[in-house]
Short mmCIF file of N, CA and C in Angstrom, two decimals:
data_model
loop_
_atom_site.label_atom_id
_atom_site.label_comp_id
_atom_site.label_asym_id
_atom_site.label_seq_id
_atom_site.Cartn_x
_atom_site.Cartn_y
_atom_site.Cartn_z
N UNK J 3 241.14 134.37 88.40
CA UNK J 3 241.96 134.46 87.19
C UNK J 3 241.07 134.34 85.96
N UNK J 4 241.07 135.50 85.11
CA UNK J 4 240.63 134.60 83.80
C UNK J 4 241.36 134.12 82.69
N UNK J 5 240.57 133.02 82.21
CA UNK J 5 241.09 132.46 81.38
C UNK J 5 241.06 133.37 80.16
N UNK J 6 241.83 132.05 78.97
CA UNK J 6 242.15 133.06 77.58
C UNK J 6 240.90 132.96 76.77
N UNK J 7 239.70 131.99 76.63
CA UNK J 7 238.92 132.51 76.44
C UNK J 7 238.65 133.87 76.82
N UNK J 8 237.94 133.94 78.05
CA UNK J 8 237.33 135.12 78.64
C UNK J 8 238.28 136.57 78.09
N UNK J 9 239.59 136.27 78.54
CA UNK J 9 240.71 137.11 78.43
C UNK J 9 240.35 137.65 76.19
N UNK J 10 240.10 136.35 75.53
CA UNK J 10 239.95 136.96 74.16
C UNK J 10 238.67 137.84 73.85
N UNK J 11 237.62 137.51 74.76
CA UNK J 11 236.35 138.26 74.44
C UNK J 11 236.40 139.30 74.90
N UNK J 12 237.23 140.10 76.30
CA UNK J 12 237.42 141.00 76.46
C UNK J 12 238.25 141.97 75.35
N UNK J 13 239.22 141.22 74.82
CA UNK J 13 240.16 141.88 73.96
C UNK J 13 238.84 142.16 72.48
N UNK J 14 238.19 141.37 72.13
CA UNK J 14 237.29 141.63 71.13
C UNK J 14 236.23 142.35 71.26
N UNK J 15 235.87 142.79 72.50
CA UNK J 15 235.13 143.82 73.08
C UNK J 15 235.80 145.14 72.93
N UNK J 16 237.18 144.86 73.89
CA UNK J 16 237.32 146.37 73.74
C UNK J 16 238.42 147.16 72.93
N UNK J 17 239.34 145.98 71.85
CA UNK J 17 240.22 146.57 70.71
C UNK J 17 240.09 148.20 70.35
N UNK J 18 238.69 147.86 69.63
CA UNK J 18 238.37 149.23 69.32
C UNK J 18 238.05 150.60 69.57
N UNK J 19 237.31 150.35 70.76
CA UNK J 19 236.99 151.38 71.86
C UNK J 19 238.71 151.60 72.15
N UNK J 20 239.03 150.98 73.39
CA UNK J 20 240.62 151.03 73.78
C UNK J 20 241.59 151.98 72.35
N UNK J 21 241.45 151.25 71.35
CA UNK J 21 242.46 152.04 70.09
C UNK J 21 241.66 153.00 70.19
N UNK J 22 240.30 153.61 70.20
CA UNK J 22 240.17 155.20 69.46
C UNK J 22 240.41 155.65 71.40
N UNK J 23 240.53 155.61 72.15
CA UNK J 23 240.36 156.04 73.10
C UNK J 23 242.18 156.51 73.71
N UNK J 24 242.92 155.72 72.70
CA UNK J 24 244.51 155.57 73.13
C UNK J 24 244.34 157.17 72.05
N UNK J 25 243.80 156.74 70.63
CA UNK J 25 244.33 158.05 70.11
C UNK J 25 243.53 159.19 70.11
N UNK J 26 242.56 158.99 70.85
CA UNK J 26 242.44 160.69 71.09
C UNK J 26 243.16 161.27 72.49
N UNK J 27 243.64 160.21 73.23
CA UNK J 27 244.30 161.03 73.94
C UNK J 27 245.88 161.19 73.69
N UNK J 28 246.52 160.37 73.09
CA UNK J 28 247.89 160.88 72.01
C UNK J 28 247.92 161.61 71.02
N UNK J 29 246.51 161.42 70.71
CA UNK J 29 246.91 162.30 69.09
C UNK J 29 247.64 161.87 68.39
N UNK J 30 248.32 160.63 68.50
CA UNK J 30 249.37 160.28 67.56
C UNK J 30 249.10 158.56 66.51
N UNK J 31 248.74 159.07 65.70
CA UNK J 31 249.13 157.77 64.91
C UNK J 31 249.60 156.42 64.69
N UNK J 32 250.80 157.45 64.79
CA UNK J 32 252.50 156.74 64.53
C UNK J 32 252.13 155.90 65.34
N UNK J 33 252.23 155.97 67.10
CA UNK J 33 252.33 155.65 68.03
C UNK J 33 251.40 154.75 68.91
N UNK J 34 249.81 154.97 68.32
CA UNK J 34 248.74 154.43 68.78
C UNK J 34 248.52 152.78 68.92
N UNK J 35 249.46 152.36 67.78
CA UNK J 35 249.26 150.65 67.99
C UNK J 35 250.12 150.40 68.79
N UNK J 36 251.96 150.83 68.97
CA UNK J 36 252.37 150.85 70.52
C UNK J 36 252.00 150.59 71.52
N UNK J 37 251.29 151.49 71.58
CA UNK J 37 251.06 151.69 73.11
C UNK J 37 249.48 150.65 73.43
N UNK J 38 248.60 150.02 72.25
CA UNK J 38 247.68 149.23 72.45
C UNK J 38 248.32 148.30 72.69
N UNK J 39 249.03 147.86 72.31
CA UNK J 39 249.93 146.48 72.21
C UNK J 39 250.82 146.35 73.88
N UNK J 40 251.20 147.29 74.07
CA UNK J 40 251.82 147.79 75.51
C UNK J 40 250.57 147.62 76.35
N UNK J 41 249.49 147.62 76.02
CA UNK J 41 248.68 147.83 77.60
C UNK J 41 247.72 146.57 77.37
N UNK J 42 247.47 145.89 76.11
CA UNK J 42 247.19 144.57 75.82
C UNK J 42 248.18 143.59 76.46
N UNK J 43 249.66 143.76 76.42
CA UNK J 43 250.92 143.21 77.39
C UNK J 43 250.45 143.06 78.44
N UNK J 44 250.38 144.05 79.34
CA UNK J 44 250.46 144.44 80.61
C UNK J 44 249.01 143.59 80.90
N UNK J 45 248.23 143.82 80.56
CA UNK J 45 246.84 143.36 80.97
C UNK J 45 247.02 141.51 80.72
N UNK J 46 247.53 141.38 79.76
CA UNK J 46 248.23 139.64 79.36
C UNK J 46 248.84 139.15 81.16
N UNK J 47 249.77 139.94 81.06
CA UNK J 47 250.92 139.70 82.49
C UNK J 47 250.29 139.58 83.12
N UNK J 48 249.53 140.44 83.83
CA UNK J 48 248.52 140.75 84.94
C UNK J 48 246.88 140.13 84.96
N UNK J 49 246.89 139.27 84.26
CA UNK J 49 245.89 138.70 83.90
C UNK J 49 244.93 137.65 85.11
N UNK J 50 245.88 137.38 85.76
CA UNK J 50 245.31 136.86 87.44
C UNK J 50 244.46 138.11 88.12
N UNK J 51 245.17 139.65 88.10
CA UNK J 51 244.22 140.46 88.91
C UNK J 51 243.23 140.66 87.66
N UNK J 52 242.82 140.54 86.67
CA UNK J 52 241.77 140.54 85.90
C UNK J 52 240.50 140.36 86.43
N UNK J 53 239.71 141.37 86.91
CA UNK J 53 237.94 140.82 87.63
C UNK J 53 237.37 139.91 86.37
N UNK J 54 236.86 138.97 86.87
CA UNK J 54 235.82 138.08 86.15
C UNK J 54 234.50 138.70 85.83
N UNK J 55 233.96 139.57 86.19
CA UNK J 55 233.21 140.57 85.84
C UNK J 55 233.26 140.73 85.29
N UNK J 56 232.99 140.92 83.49
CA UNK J 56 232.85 142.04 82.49
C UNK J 56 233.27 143.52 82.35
N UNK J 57 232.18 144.06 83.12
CA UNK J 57 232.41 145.52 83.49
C UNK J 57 233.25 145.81 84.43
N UNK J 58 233.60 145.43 85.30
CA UNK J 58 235.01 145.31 85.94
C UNK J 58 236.10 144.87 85.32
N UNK J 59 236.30 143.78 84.61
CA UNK J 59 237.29 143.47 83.74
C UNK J 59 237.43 145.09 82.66
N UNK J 60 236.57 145.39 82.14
CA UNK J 60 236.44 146.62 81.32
C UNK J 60 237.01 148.19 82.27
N UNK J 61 236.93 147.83 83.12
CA UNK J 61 237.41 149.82 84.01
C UNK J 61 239.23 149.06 84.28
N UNK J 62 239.04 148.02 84.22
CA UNK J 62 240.82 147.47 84.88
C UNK J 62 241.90 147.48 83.92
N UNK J 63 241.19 147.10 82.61
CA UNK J 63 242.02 147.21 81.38
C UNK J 63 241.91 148.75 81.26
N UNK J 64 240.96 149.70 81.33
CA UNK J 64 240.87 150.97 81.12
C UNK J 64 242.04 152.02 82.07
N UNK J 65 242.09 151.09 83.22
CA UNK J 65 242.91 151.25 84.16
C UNK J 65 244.59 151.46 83.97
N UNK J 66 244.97 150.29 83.52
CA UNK J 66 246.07 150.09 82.80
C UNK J 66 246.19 150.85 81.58
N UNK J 67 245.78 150.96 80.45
CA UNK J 67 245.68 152.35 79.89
C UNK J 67 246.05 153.37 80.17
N UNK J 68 245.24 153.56 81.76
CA UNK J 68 245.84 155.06 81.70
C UNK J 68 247.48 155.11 82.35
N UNK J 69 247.76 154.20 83.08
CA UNK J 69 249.08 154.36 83.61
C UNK J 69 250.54 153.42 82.48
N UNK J 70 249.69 153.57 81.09
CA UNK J 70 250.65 152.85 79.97
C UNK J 70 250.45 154.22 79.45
N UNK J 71 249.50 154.73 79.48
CA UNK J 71 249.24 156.44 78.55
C UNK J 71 250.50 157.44 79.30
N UNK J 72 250.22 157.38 80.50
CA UNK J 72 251.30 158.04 81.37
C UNK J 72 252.50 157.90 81.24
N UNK J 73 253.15 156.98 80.88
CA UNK J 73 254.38 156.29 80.49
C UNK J 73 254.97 157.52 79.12
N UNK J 74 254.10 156.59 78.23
CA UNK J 74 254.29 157.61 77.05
C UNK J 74 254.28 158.66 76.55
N UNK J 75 252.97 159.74 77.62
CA UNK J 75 252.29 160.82 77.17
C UNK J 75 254.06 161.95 77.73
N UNK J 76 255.18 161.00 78.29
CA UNK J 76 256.01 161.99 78.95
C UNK J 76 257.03 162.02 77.63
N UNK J 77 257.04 161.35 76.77
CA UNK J 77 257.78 161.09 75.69
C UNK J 77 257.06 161.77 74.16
N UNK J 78 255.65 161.35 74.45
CA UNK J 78 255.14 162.46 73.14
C UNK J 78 255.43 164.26 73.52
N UNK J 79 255.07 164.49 74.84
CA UNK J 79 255.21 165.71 75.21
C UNK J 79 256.91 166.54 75.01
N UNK J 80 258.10 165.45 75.27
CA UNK J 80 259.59 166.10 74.77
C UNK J 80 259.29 165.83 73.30
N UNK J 81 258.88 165.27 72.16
CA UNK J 81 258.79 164.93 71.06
C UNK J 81 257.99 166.39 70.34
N UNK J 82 257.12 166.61 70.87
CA UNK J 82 256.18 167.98 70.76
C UNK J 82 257.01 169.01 70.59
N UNK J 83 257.50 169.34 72.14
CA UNK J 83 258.35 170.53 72.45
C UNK J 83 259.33 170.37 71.05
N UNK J 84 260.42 170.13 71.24
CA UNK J 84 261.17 169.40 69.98
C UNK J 84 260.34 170.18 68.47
N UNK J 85 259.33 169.78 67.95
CA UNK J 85 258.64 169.84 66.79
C UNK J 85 258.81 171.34 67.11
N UNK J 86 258.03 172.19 68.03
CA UNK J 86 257.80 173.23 68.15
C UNK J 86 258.95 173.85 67.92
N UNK J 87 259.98 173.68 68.90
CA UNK J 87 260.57 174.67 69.24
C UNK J 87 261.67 174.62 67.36
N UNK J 88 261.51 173.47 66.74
CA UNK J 88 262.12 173.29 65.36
C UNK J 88 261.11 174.00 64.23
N UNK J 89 259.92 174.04 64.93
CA UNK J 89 258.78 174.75 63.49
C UNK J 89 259.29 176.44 63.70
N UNK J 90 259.37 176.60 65.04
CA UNK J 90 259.50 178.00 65.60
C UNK J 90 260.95 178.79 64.72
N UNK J 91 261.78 177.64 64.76
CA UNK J 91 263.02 178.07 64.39
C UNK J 91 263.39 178.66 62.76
N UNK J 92 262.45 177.46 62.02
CA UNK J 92 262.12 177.28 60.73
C UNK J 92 261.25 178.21 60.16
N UNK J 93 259.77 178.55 60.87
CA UNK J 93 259.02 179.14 59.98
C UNK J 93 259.17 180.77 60.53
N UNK J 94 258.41 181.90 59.43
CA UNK J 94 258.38 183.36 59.96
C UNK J 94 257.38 183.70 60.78
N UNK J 95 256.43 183.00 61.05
CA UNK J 95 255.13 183.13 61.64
C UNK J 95 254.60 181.73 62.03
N UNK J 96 253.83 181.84 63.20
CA UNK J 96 253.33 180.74 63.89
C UNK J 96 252.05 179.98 62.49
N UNK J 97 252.08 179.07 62.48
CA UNK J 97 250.65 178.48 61.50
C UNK J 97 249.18 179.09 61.91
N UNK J 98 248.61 179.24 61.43
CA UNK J 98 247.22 179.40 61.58
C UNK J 98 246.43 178.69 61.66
N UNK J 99 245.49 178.45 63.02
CA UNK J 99 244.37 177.42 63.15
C UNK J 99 243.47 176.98 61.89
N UNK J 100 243.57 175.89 61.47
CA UNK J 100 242.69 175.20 60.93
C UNK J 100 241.00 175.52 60.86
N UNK J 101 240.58 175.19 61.96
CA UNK J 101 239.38 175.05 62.69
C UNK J 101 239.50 175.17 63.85
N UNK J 102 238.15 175.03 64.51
CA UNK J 102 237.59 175.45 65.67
C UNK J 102 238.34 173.55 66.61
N UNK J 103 238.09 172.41 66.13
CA UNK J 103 238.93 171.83 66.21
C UNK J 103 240.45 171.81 66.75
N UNK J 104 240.85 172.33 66.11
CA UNK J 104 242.35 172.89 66.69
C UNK J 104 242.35 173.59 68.02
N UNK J 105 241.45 174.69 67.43
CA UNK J 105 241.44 175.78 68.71
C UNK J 105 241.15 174.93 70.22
N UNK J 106 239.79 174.09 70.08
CA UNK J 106 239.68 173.33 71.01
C UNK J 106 241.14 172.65 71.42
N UNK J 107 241.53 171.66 70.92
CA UNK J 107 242.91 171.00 71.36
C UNK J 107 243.60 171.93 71.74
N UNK J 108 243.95 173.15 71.18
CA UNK J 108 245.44 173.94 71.88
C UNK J 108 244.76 174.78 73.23
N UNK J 109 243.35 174.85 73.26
CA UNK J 109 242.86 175.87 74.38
C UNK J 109 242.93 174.30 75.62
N UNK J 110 242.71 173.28 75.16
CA UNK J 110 242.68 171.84 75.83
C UNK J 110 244.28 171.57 76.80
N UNK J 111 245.24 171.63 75.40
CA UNK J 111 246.69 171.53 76.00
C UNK J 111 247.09 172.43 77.23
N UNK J 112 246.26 173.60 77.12
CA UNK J 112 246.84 174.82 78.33
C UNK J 112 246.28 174.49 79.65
N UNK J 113 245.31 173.49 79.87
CA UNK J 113 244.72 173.10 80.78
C UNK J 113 245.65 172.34 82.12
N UNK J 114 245.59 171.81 83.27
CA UNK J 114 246.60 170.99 83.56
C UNK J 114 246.01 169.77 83.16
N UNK J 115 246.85 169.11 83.68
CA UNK J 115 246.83 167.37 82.87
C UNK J 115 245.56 167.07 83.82
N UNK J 116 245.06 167.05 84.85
CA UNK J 116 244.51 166.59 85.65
C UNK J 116 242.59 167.20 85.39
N UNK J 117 242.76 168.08 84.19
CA UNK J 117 241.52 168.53 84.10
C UNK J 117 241.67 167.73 82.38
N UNK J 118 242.65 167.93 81.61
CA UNK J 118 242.39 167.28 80.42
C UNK J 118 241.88 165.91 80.64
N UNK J 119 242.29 164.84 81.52
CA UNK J 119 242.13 163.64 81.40
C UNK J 119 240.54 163.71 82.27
N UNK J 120 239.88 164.22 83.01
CA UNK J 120 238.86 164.50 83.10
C UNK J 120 238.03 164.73 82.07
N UNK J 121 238.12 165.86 81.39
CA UNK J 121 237.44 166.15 80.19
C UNK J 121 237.33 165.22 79.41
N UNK J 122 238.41 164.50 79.07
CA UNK J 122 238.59 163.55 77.39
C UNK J 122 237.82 162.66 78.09
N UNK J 123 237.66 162.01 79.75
CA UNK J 123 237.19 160.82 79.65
C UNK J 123 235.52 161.07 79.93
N UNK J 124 235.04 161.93 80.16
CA UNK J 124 234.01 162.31 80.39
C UNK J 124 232.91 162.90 78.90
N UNK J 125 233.83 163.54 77.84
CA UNK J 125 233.51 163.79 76.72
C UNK J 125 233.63 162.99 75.83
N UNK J 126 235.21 162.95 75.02
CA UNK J 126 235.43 162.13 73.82
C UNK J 126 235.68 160.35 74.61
N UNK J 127 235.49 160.01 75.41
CA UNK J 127 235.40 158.47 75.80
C UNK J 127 233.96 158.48 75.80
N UNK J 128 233.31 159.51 76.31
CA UNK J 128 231.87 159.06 77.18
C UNK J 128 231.42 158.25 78.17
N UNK J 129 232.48 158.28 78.76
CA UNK J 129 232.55 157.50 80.51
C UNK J 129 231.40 158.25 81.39
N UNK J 130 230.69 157.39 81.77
CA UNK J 130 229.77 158.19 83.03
C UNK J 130 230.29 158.52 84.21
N UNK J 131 229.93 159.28 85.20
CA UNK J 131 230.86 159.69 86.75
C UNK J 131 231.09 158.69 87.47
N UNK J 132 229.88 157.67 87.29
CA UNK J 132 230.39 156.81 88.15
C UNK J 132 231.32 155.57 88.05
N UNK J 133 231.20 155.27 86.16
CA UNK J 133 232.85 155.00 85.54
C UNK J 133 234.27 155.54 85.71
N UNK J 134 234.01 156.74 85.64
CA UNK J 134 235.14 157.81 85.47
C UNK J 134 235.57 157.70 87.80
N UNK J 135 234.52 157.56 88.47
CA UNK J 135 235.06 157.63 89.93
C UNK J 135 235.36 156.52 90.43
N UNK J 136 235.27 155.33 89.64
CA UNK J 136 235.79 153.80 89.87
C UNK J 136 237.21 153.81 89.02
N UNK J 137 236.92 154.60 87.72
CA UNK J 137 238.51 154.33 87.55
C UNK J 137 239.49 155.01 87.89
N UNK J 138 239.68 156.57 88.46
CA UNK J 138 239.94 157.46 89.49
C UNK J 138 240.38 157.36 90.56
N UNK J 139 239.15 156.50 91.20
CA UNK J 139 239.13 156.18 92.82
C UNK J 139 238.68 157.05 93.25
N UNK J 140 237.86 158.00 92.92
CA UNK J 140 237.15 159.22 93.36
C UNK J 140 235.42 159.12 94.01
N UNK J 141 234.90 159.87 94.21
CA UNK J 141 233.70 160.11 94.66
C UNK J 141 232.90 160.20 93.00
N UNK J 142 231.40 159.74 92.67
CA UNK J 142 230.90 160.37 91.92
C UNK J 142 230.89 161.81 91.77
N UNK J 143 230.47 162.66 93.31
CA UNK J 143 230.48 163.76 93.68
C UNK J 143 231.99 164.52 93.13
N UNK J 144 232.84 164.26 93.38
CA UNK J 144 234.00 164.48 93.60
C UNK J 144 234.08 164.44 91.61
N UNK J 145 233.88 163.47 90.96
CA UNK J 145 234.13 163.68 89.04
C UNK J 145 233.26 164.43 89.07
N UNK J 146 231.70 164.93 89.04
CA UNK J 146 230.89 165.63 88.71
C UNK J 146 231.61 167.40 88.91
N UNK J 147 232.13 167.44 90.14
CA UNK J 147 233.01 169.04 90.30
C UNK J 147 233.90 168.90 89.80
N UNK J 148 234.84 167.97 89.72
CA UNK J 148 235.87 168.11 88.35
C UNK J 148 235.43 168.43 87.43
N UNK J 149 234.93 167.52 86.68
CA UNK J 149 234.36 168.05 85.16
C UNK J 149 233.99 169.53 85.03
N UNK J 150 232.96 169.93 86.07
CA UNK J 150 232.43 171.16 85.89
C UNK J 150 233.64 172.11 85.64
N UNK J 151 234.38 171.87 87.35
CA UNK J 151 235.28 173.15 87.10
C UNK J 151 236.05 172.44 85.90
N UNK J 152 236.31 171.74 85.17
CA UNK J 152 237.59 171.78 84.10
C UNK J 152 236.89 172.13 82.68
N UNK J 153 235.81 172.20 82.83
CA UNK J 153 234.89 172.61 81.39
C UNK J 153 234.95 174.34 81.39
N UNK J 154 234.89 175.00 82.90
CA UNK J 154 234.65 176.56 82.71
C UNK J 154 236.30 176.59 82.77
N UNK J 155 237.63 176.16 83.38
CA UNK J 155 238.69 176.49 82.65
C UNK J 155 238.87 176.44 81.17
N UNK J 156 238.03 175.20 80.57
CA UNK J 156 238.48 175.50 78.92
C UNK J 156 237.88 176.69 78.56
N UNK J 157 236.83 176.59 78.97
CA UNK J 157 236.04 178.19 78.42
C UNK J 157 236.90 179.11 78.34
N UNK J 158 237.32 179.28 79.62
CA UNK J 158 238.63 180.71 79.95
C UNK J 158 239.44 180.37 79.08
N UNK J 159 240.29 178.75 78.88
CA UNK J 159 241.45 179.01 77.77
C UNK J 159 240.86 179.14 76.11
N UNK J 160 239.54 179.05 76.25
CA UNK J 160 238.90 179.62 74.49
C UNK J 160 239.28 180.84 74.51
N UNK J 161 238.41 181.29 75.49
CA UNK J 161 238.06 182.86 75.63
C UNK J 161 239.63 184.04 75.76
N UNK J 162 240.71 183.42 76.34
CA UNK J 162 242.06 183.47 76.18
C UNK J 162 242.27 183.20 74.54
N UNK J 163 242.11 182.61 74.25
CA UNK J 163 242.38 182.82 72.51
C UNK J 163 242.30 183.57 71.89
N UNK J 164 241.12 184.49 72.10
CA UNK J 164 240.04 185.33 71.66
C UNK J 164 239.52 184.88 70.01
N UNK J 165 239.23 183.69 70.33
CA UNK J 165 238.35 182.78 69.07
C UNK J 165 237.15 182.04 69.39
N UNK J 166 236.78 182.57 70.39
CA UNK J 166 235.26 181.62 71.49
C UNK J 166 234.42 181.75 69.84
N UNK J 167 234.30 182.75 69.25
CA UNK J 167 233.04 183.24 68.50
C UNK J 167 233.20 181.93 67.65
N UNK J 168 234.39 181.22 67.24
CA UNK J 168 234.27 180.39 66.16
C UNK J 168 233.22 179.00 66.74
N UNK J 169 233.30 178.90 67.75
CA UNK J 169 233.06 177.57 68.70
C UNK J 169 231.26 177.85 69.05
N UNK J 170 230.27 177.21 69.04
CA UNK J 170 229.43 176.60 70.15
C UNK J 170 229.45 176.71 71.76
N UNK J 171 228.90 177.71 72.32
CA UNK J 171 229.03 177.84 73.66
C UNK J 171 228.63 176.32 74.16
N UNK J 172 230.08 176.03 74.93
CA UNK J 172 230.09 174.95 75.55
C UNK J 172 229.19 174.75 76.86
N UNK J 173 228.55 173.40 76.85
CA UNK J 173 227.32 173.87 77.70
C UNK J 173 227.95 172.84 79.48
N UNK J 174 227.28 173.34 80.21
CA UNK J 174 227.35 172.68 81.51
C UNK J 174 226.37 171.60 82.11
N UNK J 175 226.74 170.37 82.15
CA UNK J 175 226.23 169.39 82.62
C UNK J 175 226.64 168.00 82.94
#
């Protein structure tokens, strides 16, 4: 079990990481202290299976995350649809990409869920394979061919855009 010491230094470790890591995979704002506060809960409750480890304590809270992200990500996604299908209704023409930015995220969204959460945790987290196959439950082997193949699907959903030229050929490794 750890205690609330231990239990506070973890939380002061990983507040920040954990918050930018909740909102790049929501994208949402509004919503981002929610759902920190929700998986800061859960990790409170559950605080007996807490490893005394550090870095184990760190993939378990990361852990919980993702199945508090899951929760929600089914509620931002009807909230989305919703926006859309109300911008669709409203405007004469679809908006125009911003940036290459954008393009990334919407060529990202067409992906299945199971290659996005690969990608984000392997890219915008910067989890290593053998982070990313402890918190998974996967093989190192096994994240290393994920990633790959889910990096040449984004390619295809750039290249499906037909806006690759704006972007940096995304590289493999």
């Amino acid at each position: 079990m750890v205690d609330t010491e231990q239990f506070g230094a973890l939380f002061d470790e990983l507040y920040r990481p954990l918050r930018a890591h909740v909102l790049r995979r929501t994208g949402d704002r509004d919503d981002v202290d929610d759902i920190v506060s929700e998986i800061w809960t859960t990790a409170w409750r559950r605080r007996d299976d807490l490893p005394e480890d550090p870095d184990r304590a760190r993939m378990y809270v990361y852990g919980v995350a993702r199945n508090v992200m899951k929760n929600a990500r089914r509620s931002v996604r009807r909230r989305r649809a919703l926006e859309a299908k109300v911008s669709a209704m409203t405007a004469s023409r679809p908006p125009a990409r911003s940036n290459a930015h954008d393009l990334i995220l919407e060529a990202l969204d067409r992906l299945p869920e199971r290659d996005q959460e690969i990608l984000r945790l392997a890219t915008w987290d910067q989890l290593s394979h053998p982070e990313i196959a402890e918190l998974l439950g996967l093989s190192v082997t096994a994240v290393a061919n994920r990633v790959a193949r889910a990096r040449r699907r984004l390619r295809t959903a750039l290249t499906d855009l037909e806006e690759v030229e704006l972007l940096p050929r995304v590289r493999e490794s």
